[in-house]
């Protein structure tokens, strides 16, 4: 009797499992498979100096204020560089969910800059599998510092420089993201015949989430052109620091050997050397305003 | 359709900048000027004033007196000459100038040194 009831019980369980399988099948057939797009690969639209894969969603305005102070090795008299500051102001706007534009002005060489960032691919799982996110960045820099020699014929085009970057990023897991940034910089006018008009570089950046609101970031650009025999000794820019998110603001605090804050300035214009202590403390503050309300949640 | 339109607009705008792409360097573009740093006829009015105009007076004139330092008159320049030398050469212990704009050209620094060595004449 006991044996019989056990068999009955077992067969019931078996039936139950079978029925469950069936239900799952039905569920799978009826729900359309979805694509899960990866979000928040980085906290901000910049890793530090350079752009990250992130962009402003449509209708959102990012007001950015950035500072780079003097060098740490300038000594206690100059309060380790804090007496001297360089500022960059930026207004950046998401036109659509795949296109972002921005304008800015740097104190460094009195430069105006403008850029457009296009999202080409988005990292996703589910129905559409995409291992990486890819964006393209183009920017123009206009240096308005007075020409050292006013008597010669100076050209407006001599003030311009162009930048093209391909941003390839992957959020490996919830706490770690990486990005590779092949970059090209063209300067219309350089000082001597030895200086290249075109500069090629490969950037690499990473983010490690420490807590929910704080992440540790690193960024490096390796310049492919030979860096000796130029009229000015240049170095590869390296930056290390933290992102801190507080409500609507993102604070980025870091140390870098670059004084410039736009691509044209820090790729091929970094004259500081970490080894010698030419390290600048810097910060970016980003505040996002929603200018255009969405009727429905944006599709990402 | 809207997407296509915006793309075309952006590409058009950026192409305005791209067509003006040059491969210039100052040596080749200004051959008569680049290799000749005039170190013989260095005068206050002819050499030093233009250097100050181009590099210093943006911040150190009556319109914008940075650090309450004026460099508009001969007397003011003479009084501050040692500090100008240090700032311009960006020596340690001096506030590096010009702020946020690289360095004064080596030719200008050489000319400044010559003018100081000759006794800072008001010529």
Short mmCIF file of C-alpha atoms in Angstrom, two decimals:
data_model
loop_
_atom_site.label_atom_id
_atom_site.label_comp_id
_atom_site.label_asym_id
_atom_site.label_seq_id
_atom_site.Cartn_x
_atom_site.Cartn_y
_atom_site.Cartn_z
CA UNK A 1 0.00 0.00 0.00
CA UNK A 2 2.78 2.29 0.98
CA UNK A 3 4.69 1.44 -2.16
CA UNK A 4 1.70 2.13 -4.31
CA UNK A 5 1.14 5.57 -2.88
CA UNK A 6 4.84 6.46 -3.42
CA UNK A 7 4.60 5.48 -7.06
CA UNK A 8 1.48 7.56 -7.37
CA UNK A 9 3.20 10.53 -5.76
CA UNK A 10 6.25 10.21 -7.99
CA UNK A 11 4.14 10.03 -11.10
CA UNK A 12 2.30 13.13 -9.96
CA UNK A 13 5.58 15.03 -9.56
CA UNK A 14 6.69 13.80 -12.95
CA UNK A 15 3.46 15.01 -14.45
CA UNK A 16 3.85 18.28 -12.66
CA UNK A 17 7.34 18.83 -14.14
CA UNK A 18 6.08 17.91 -17.56
CA UNK A 19 3.20 20.30 -17.30
CA UNK A 20 5.55 23.07 -16.14
CA UNK A 21 7.77 22.54 -19.16
CA UNK A 22 4.77 22.86 -21.35
CA UNK A 23 3.71 26.09 -19.75
CA UNK A 24 7.20 27.60 -20.19
CA UNK A 25 7.05 26.69 -23.85
CA UNK A 26 3.74 28.41 -24.28
CA UNK A 27 5.05 31.46 -22.43
CA UNK A 28 8.13 31.61 -24.64
CA UNK A 29 6.07 31.37 -27.78
CA UNK A 30 3.68 34.11 -26.78
CA UNK A 31 6.13 36.74 -25.42
CA UNK A 32 8.07 38.51 -28.18
CA UNK A 33 11.81 38.24 -27.39
CA UNK A 34 13.23 41.61 -26.31
CA UNK A 35 16.55 43.36 -26.82
CA UNK A 36 18.17 44.57 -23.61
CA UNK A 37 20.36 47.58 -24.34
CA UNK A 38 23.24 48.15 -21.99
CA UNK A 39 23.07 51.50 -20.20
CA UNK A 40 25.47 53.43 -17.98
CA UNK A 41 28.70 52.04 -19.43
CA UNK A 42 30.30 55.19 -17.98
CA UNK A 43 28.83 57.73 -15.57
CA UNK A 44 29.41 60.80 -17.71
CA UNK A 45 29.95 61.79 -21.33
CA UNK A 46 33.67 62.09 -20.53
CA UNK A 47 35.93 59.43 -19.08
CA UNK A 48 38.06 62.33 -17.85
CA UNK A 49 39.64 64.41 -20.56
CA UNK A 50 38.33 62.40 -23.48
CA UNK A 51 34.84 61.45 -24.52
CA UNK A 52 33.18 58.27 -23.30
CA UNK A 53 30.60 56.26 -25.19
CA UNK A 54 27.82 57.93 -23.18
CA UNK A 55 25.74 60.66 -24.79
CA UNK A 56 22.91 62.94 -23.76
CA UNK A 57 19.49 61.46 -24.48
CA UNK A 58 17.19 63.48 -26.70
CA UNK A 59 16.08 66.79 -25.18
CA UNK A 60 18.63 66.90 -22.36
CA UNK A 61 21.16 69.67 -21.88
CA UNK A 62 24.43 69.05 -20.09
CA UNK A 63 26.14 72.10 -18.58
CA UNK A 64 29.78 71.30 -17.92
CA UNK A 65 32.33 73.28 -15.94
CA UNK A 66 35.87 71.92 -15.91
CA UNK A 67 39.05 73.10 -14.23
CA UNK A 68 42.67 72.06 -14.47
CA UNK A 69 44.92 73.61 -11.87
CA UNK A 70 48.67 74.22 -12.00
CA UNK A 71 51.25 71.50 -11.49
CA UNK A 72 51.78 69.72 -8.18
CA UNK A 73 55.54 70.33 -8.48
CA UNK A 74 55.07 74.12 -8.53
CA UNK A 75 55.52 73.95 -4.75
CA UNK A 76 53.81 75.03 -1.55
CA UNK A 77 54.13 78.73 -2.39
CA UNK A 78 51.66 78.21 -5.27
CA UNK A 79 49.63 75.82 -3.08
CA UNK A 80 50.70 72.91 -5.31
CA UNK A 81 49.15 74.44 -8.38
CA UNK A 82 45.77 75.46 -6.97
CA UNK A 83 46.66 79.16 -7.31
CA UNK A 84 46.53 78.81 -11.06
CA UNK A 85 43.51 77.48 -12.88
CA UNK A 86 42.40 76.80 -16.41
CA UNK A 87 38.71 76.64 -17.17
CA UNK A 88 36.58 75.02 -19.84
CA UNK A 89 32.86 75.74 -20.16
CA UNK A 90 30.62 73.50 -22.22
CA UNK A 91 27.01 73.27 -23.33
CA UNK A 92 26.06 69.87 -24.73
CA UNK A 93 22.69 68.70 -26.00
CA UNK A 94 21.09 65.48 -27.18
CA UNK A 95 19.21 66.15 -30.42
CA UNK A 96 18.08 62.55 -30.77
CA UNK A 97 18.93 59.42 -28.82
CA UNK A 98 21.77 58.72 -31.25
CA UNK A 99 23.13 62.21 -31.90
CA UNK A 100 24.63 64.67 -29.46
CA UNK A 101 26.23 68.03 -30.17
CA UNK A 102 28.19 70.43 -27.99
CA UNK A 103 30.06 73.71 -27.92
CA UNK A 104 32.71 74.86 -25.51
CA UNK A 105 35.35 77.42 -24.73
CA UNK A 106 38.74 76.78 -23.13
CA UNK A 107 40.92 79.33 -21.44
CA UNK A 108 43.90 77.27 -22.68
CA UNK A 109 45.00 79.00 -25.93
CA UNK A 110 41.60 80.78 -25.90
CA UNK A 111 40.02 77.96 -27.86
CA UNK A 112 36.42 77.51 -29.00
CA UNK A 113 35.35 73.98 -29.82
CA UNK A 114 32.35 72.20 -31.25
CA UNK A 115 31.60 68.52 -31.63
CA UNK A 116 29.05 65.97 -32.78
CA UNK A 117 28.85 62.44 -31.41
CA UNK A 118 26.94 59.78 -33.34
CA UNK A 119 25.90 56.45 -31.83
CA UNK A 120 26.39 53.72 -34.40
CA UNK A 121 25.99 50.50 -32.41
CA UNK A 122 24.70 49.81 -28.93
CA UNK A 123 25.80 46.92 -26.76
CA UNK A 124 22.82 44.60 -26.22
CA UNK A 125 21.68 41.13 -25.28
CA UNK A 126 18.46 39.28 -26.02
CA UNK A 127 16.92 39.30 -29.47
CA UNK A 128 19.75 41.44 -30.85
CA UNK A 129 23.20 40.45 -29.62
CA UNK A 130 25.89 43.12 -29.83
CA UNK A 131 29.13 42.75 -27.88
CA UNK A 132 30.20 46.43 -28.00
CA UNK A 133 28.86 49.97 -28.33
CA UNK A 134 30.37 52.10 -31.08
CA UNK A 135 30.17 55.87 -31.54
CA UNK A 136 31.89 58.33 -33.85
CA UNK A 137 33.05 61.73 -32.64
CA UNK A 138 34.04 64.64 -34.85
CA UNK A 139 35.16 67.95 -33.44
CA UNK A 140 36.61 71.26 -34.52
CA UNK A 141 38.81 73.51 -32.40
CA UNK A 142 39.33 77.21 -33.12
CA UNK A 143 42.30 78.75 -31.35
CA UNK A 144 41.75 82.46 -30.91
CA UNK A 145 44.98 83.33 -29.10
CA UNK A 146 46.64 86.27 -30.88
CA UNK A 147 49.30 85.25 -33.37
CA UNK A 148 52.77 85.95 -31.95
CA UNK A 149 53.73 87.90 -35.05
CA UNK A 150 51.09 90.38 -36.22
CA UNK A 151 53.16 91.71 -39.10
CA UNK A 152 53.14 88.52 -41.19
CA UNK A 153 50.09 87.39 -43.17
CA UNK A 154 48.05 85.32 -40.74
CA UNK A 155 45.30 83.04 -42.01
CA UNK A 156 42.04 82.23 -40.26
CA UNK A 157 42.43 78.57 -41.25
CA UNK A 158 45.72 78.43 -39.32
CA UNK A 159 43.64 78.59 -36.16
CA UNK A 160 41.66 75.43 -36.91
CA UNK A 161 42.24 71.85 -35.89
CA UNK A 162 40.03 68.82 -36.47
CA UNK A 163 39.54 65.63 -34.51
CA UNK A 164 38.01 62.31 -35.49
CA UNK A 165 37.51 59.50 -33.01
CA UNK A 166 35.89 56.08 -33.03
CA UNK A 167 34.74 55.08 -29.55
CA UNK A 168 34.43 51.34 -28.96
CA UNK A 169 33.20 50.46 -25.47
CA UNK A 170 32.07 47.39 -23.63
CA UNK A 171 30.44 47.12 -20.23
CA UNK A 172 31.98 43.83 -19.15
CA UNK A 173 29.85 43.50 -16.03
CA UNK A 174 27.97 45.72 -13.58
CA UNK A 175 31.15 47.16 -12.12
CA UNK A 176 33.72 47.17 -14.92
CA UNK A 177 33.66 48.93 -18.31
CA UNK A 178 36.41 49.47 -20.89
CA UNK A 179 36.78 51.66 -23.96
CA UNK A 180 39.22 51.85 -26.88
CA UNK A 181 39.45 55.13 -28.78
CA UNK A 182 41.40 55.27 -32.04
CA UNK A 183 41.93 58.99 -32.67
CA UNK A 184 43.09 61.29 -35.42
CA UNK A 185 43.99 64.95 -34.96
CA UNK A 186 44.76 67.35 -37.79
CA UNK A 187 46.36 70.74 -37.09
CA UNK A 188 46.34 73.19 -40.00
CA UNK A 189 49.43 75.04 -38.82
CA UNK A 190 52.31 73.68 -36.75
CA UNK A 191 55.47 75.44 -35.60
CA UNK A 192 58.21 73.72 -37.59
CA UNK A 193 58.73 71.24 -40.43
CA UNK A 194 59.49 68.55 -37.87
CA UNK A 195 56.10 68.80 -36.22
CA UNK A 196 53.43 66.56 -37.75
CA UNK A 197 50.16 68.12 -38.94
CA UNK A 198 48.46 64.76 -38.45
CA UNK A 199 48.57 62.94 -35.16
CA UNK A 200 47.37 59.37 -34.68
CA UNK A 201 46.67 58.00 -31.25
CA UNK A 202 45.00 55.08 -29.53
CA UNK A 203 43.13 55.90 -26.34
CA UNK A 204 42.16 53.44 -23.67
CA UNK A 205 39.86 54.08 -20.74
CA UNK A 206 38.27 52.05 -17.99
CA UNK A 207 35.82 52.44 -15.15
CA UNK A 208 35.65 50.37 -11.99
CA UNK A 209 32.60 50.91 -9.80
CA UNK A 210 33.64 51.15 -6.15
CA UNK A 211 30.26 51.92 -4.60
CA UNK A 212 26.86 52.72 -6.08
CA UNK A 213 27.82 56.38 -6.46
CA UNK A 214 31.61 56.33 -6.80
CA UNK A 215 33.75 54.84 -9.52
CA UNK A 216 37.48 54.72 -10.15
CA UNK A 217 38.49 55.81 -13.66
CA UNK A 218 41.66 55.70 -15.72
CA UNK A 219 42.43 57.06 -19.17
CA UNK A 220 45.52 56.94 -21.40
CA UNK A 221 46.25 58.01 -24.96
CA UNK A 222 49.23 56.46 -26.73
CA UNK A 223 50.41 58.76 -29.52
CA UNK A 224 51.69 56.83 -32.54
CA UNK A 225 53.84 59.62 -34.01
CA UNK A 226 57.46 59.79 -32.86
CA UNK A 227 57.65 62.23 -29.96
CA UNK A 228 61.29 63.26 -30.25
CA UNK A 229 62.73 65.96 -32.53
CA UNK A 230 59.62 68.10 -32.25
CA UNK A 231 59.80 71.82 -31.53
CA UNK A 232 58.07 71.04 -28.24
CA UNK A 233 58.52 67.83 -26.23
CA UNK A 234 55.16 66.11 -25.85
CA UNK A 235 54.04 63.16 -23.73
CA UNK A 236 51.16 60.71 -23.67
CA UNK A 237 48.30 62.00 -21.52
CA UNK A 238 47.44 59.83 -18.51
CA UNK A 239 44.61 60.58 -16.09
CA UNK A 240 43.51 58.78 -12.94
CA UNK A 241 40.65 59.72 -10.64
CA UNK A 242 37.13 59.29 -9.35
CA UNK A 243 33.59 59.92 -10.56
CA UNK A 244 31.16 60.89 -7.83
CA UNK A 245 27.47 61.01 -8.59
CA UNK A 246 25.20 63.11 -6.38
CA UNK A 247 21.60 63.49 -7.50
CA UNK A 248 21.64 65.48 -10.74
CA UNK A 249 25.37 66.23 -10.68
CA UNK A 250 28.38 64.18 -11.65
CA UNK A 251 31.69 65.30 -10.15
CA UNK A 252 34.85 63.96 -11.72
CA UNK A 253 37.98 64.56 -9.65
CA UNK A 254 41.33 63.41 -10.98
CA UNK A 255 45.02 63.90 -11.60
CA UNK A 256 46.34 64.33 -15.12
CA UNK A 257 49.50 65.49 -16.89
CA UNK A 258 47.44 67.40 -19.45
CA UNK A 259 46.38 71.02 -19.14
CA UNK A 260 44.12 70.87 -22.19
CA UNK A 261 40.56 69.63 -21.90
CA UNK A 262 39.59 69.09 -25.53
CA UNK A 263 40.91 66.35 -27.81
CA UNK A 264 43.01 68.70 -29.93
CA UNK A 265 44.76 70.00 -26.82
CA UNK A 266 45.54 66.84 -24.91
CA UNK A 267 46.40 64.66 -27.92
CA UNK A 268 49.67 66.12 -29.16
CA UNK A 269 49.64 69.11 -26.81
CA UNK A 270 50.45 67.48 -23.48
CA UNK A 271 53.79 68.84 -22.33
CA UNK A 272 53.69 67.63 -18.73
CA UNK A 273 55.43 64.50 -17.54
CA UNK A 274 54.14 62.35 -14.65
CA UNK A 275 57.67 61.28 -13.70
CA UNK A 276 58.74 64.88 -13.12
CA UNK A 277 55.62 65.77 -11.16
CA UNK A 278 53.96 67.91 -13.85
CA UNK A 279 50.64 66.65 -12.56
CA UNK A 280 47.54 68.80 -12.59
CA UNK A 281 44.63 68.33 -10.25
CA UNK A 282 41.41 68.69 -12.22
CA UNK A 283 37.68 68.38 -12.00
CA UNK A 284 34.65 68.29 -14.27
CA UNK A 285 31.20 69.16 -12.98
CA UNK A 286 28.26 68.07 -15.07
CA UNK A 287 24.68 69.14 -14.45
CA UNK A 288 21.92 67.82 -16.69
CA UNK A 289 18.73 69.79 -17.43
CA UNK A 290 15.73 68.30 -19.19
CA UNK A 291 14.62 70.79 -21.82
CA UNK A 292 12.15 68.58 -23.67
CA UNK A 293 9.82 66.24 -21.80
CA UNK A 294 9.14 62.85 -23.37
CA UNK A 295 5.57 61.68 -23.73
CA UNK A 296 6.77 58.12 -23.32
CA UNK A 297 9.96 56.76 -21.87
CA UNK A 298 12.83 56.89 -24.37
CA UNK A 299 13.52 53.63 -26.05
CA UNK A 300 16.84 52.58 -24.57
CA UNK B 1 13.40 60.23 -42.88
CA UNK B 2 13.95 62.75 -40.08
CA UNK B 3 17.07 60.84 -39.11
CA UNK B 4 18.42 61.06 -42.65
CA UNK B 5 17.71 64.78 -42.78
CA UNK B 6 19.52 65.52 -39.53
CA UNK B 7 22.51 63.38 -40.60
CA UNK B 8 22.78 65.25 -43.88
CA UNK B 9 22.55 68.61 -42.12
CA UNK B 10 25.32 67.73 -39.68
CA UNK B 11 27.60 66.30 -42.37
CA UNK B 12 27.09 69.44 -44.47
CA UNK B 13 27.97 71.72 -41.56
CA UNK B 14 31.13 69.80 -40.72
CA UNK B 15 32.19 69.59 -44.36
CA UNK B 16 32.50 73.39 -44.34
CA UNK B 17 35.33 72.99 -41.90
CA UNK B 18 36.86 69.94 -43.55
CA UNK B 19 37.39 71.65 -46.92
CA UNK B 20 39.71 74.11 -45.26
CA UNK B 21 42.29 71.47 -44.40
CA UNK B 22 45.91 72.62 -44.71
CA UNK B 23 49.31 71.09 -44.09
CA UNK B 24 51.23 74.21 -43.11
CA UNK B 25 54.14 74.85 -40.82
CA UNK B 26 55.43 78.25 -39.81
CA UNK B 27 58.92 77.65 -41.20
CA UNK B 28 57.63 76.93 -44.69
CA UNK B 29 54.76 79.43 -44.60
CA UNK B 30 56.88 82.34 -43.39
CA UNK B 31 60.41 81.56 -44.64
CA UNK B 32 61.69 85.13 -44.33
CA UNK B 33 60.63 85.46 -40.72
CA UNK B 34 61.23 82.11 -39.12
CA UNK B 35 65.01 81.76 -39.39
CA UNK B 36 65.82 85.36 -38.65
CA UNK B 37 65.50 86.43 -35.08
CA UNK B 38 66.60 90.05 -35.12
CA UNK B 39 69.08 90.34 -32.26
CA UNK B 40 70.95 93.42 -33.44
CA UNK B 41 68.33 96.16 -33.61
CA UNK B 42 66.56 95.57 -30.32
CA UNK B 43 64.75 98.69 -29.13
CA UNK B 44 62.03 99.39 -26.59
CA UNK B 45 59.55 100.85 -29.05
CA UNK B 46 60.38 98.56 -31.97
CA UNK B 47 60.86 95.21 -30.21
CA UNK B 48 59.74 95.17 -26.60
CA UNK B 49 56.42 96.98 -27.01
CA UNK B 50 55.20 94.54 -29.72
CA UNK B 51 56.22 91.57 -27.52
CA UNK B 52 54.26 93.04 -24.60
CA UNK B 53 51.31 93.88 -26.84
CA UNK B 54 51.02 90.35 -28.16
CA UNK B 55 51.72 88.42 -25.00
CA UNK B 56 51.04 90.50 -21.90
CA UNK B 57 48.64 93.40 -22.42
CA UNK B 58 45.61 91.13 -22.87
CA UNK B 59 45.59 90.89 -19.09
CA UNK B 60 48.00 93.58 -17.90
CA UNK B 61 46.50 96.78 -19.32
CA UNK B 62 44.09 99.35 -17.91
CA UNK B 63 41.16 97.42 -19.40
CA UNK B 64 41.95 94.23 -17.47
CA UNK B 65 44.48 94.56 -14.71
CA UNK B 66 45.34 90.95 -13.87
CA UNK B 67 47.00 90.62 -10.46
CA UNK B 68 46.90 94.46 -10.30
CA UNK B 69 49.96 94.52 -12.56
CA UNK B 70 50.15 97.07 -15.38
CA UNK B 71 52.68 96.86 -18.20
CA UNK B 72 51.52 99.74 -20.37
CA UNK B 73 54.26 102.34 -19.76
CA UNK B 74 58.04 102.25 -19.93
CA UNK B 75 58.41 102.95 -16.19
CA UNK B 76 56.08 100.13 -15.23
CA UNK B 77 57.96 97.67 -17.44
CA UNK B 78 61.37 98.72 -16.09
CA UNK B 79 60.17 98.46 -12.50
CA UNK B 80 58.97 94.90 -13.03
CA UNK B 81 61.69 93.74 -15.44
CA UNK B 82 63.27 91.07 -13.16
CA UNK B 83 59.89 89.51 -12.46
CA UNK B 84 58.89 89.68 -16.13
CA UNK B 85 62.08 87.79 -16.99
CA UNK B 86 61.31 85.03 -14.47
CA UNK B 87 57.65 84.71 -15.46
CA UNK B 88 58.40 84.73 -19.18
CA UNK B 89 61.12 82.07 -18.86
CA UNK B 90 58.80 80.22 -16.44
CA UNK B 91 61.54 79.80 -13.84
CA UNK B 92 60.70 78.21 -10.52
CA UNK B 93 59.56 80.71 -7.90
CA UNK B 94 57.88 82.91 -10.50
CA UNK B 95 54.30 82.83 -11.67
CA UNK B 96 54.55 81.28 -15.16
CA UNK B 97 53.28 83.58 -17.92
CA UNK B 98 51.33 83.84 -20.11
CA UNK B 99 48.69 82.01 -18.08
CA UNK B 100 47.06 79.18 -20.00
CA UNK B 101 48.83 80.00 -23.23
CA UNK B 102 52.06 78.05 -23.53
CA UNK B 103 55.22 80.15 -23.60
CA UNK B 104 56.52 83.31 -25.24
CA UNK B 105 58.60 82.42 -28.33
CA UNK B 106 62.31 81.84 -27.74
CA UNK B 107 63.15 84.67 -30.15
CA UNK B 108 61.12 87.13 -28.05
CA UNK B 109 62.83 85.92 -24.86
CA UNK B 110 66.26 86.35 -26.47
CA UNK B 111 65.34 89.88 -27.57
CA UNK B 112 64.05 90.69 -24.08
CA UNK B 113 67.35 89.48 -22.56
CA UNK B 114 69.34 91.63 -24.97
CA UNK B 115 67.26 94.70 -24.13
CA UNK B 116 67.75 94.10 -20.38
CA UNK B 117 71.51 93.50 -20.79
CA UNK B 118 71.93 96.72 -22.76
CA UNK B 119 70.47 98.66 -19.83
CA UNK B 120 66.74 98.76 -20.62
CA UNK B 121 66.96 101.88 -22.75
CA UNK B 122 63.85 103.87 -23.59
CA UNK B 123 64.58 104.00 -27.31
#
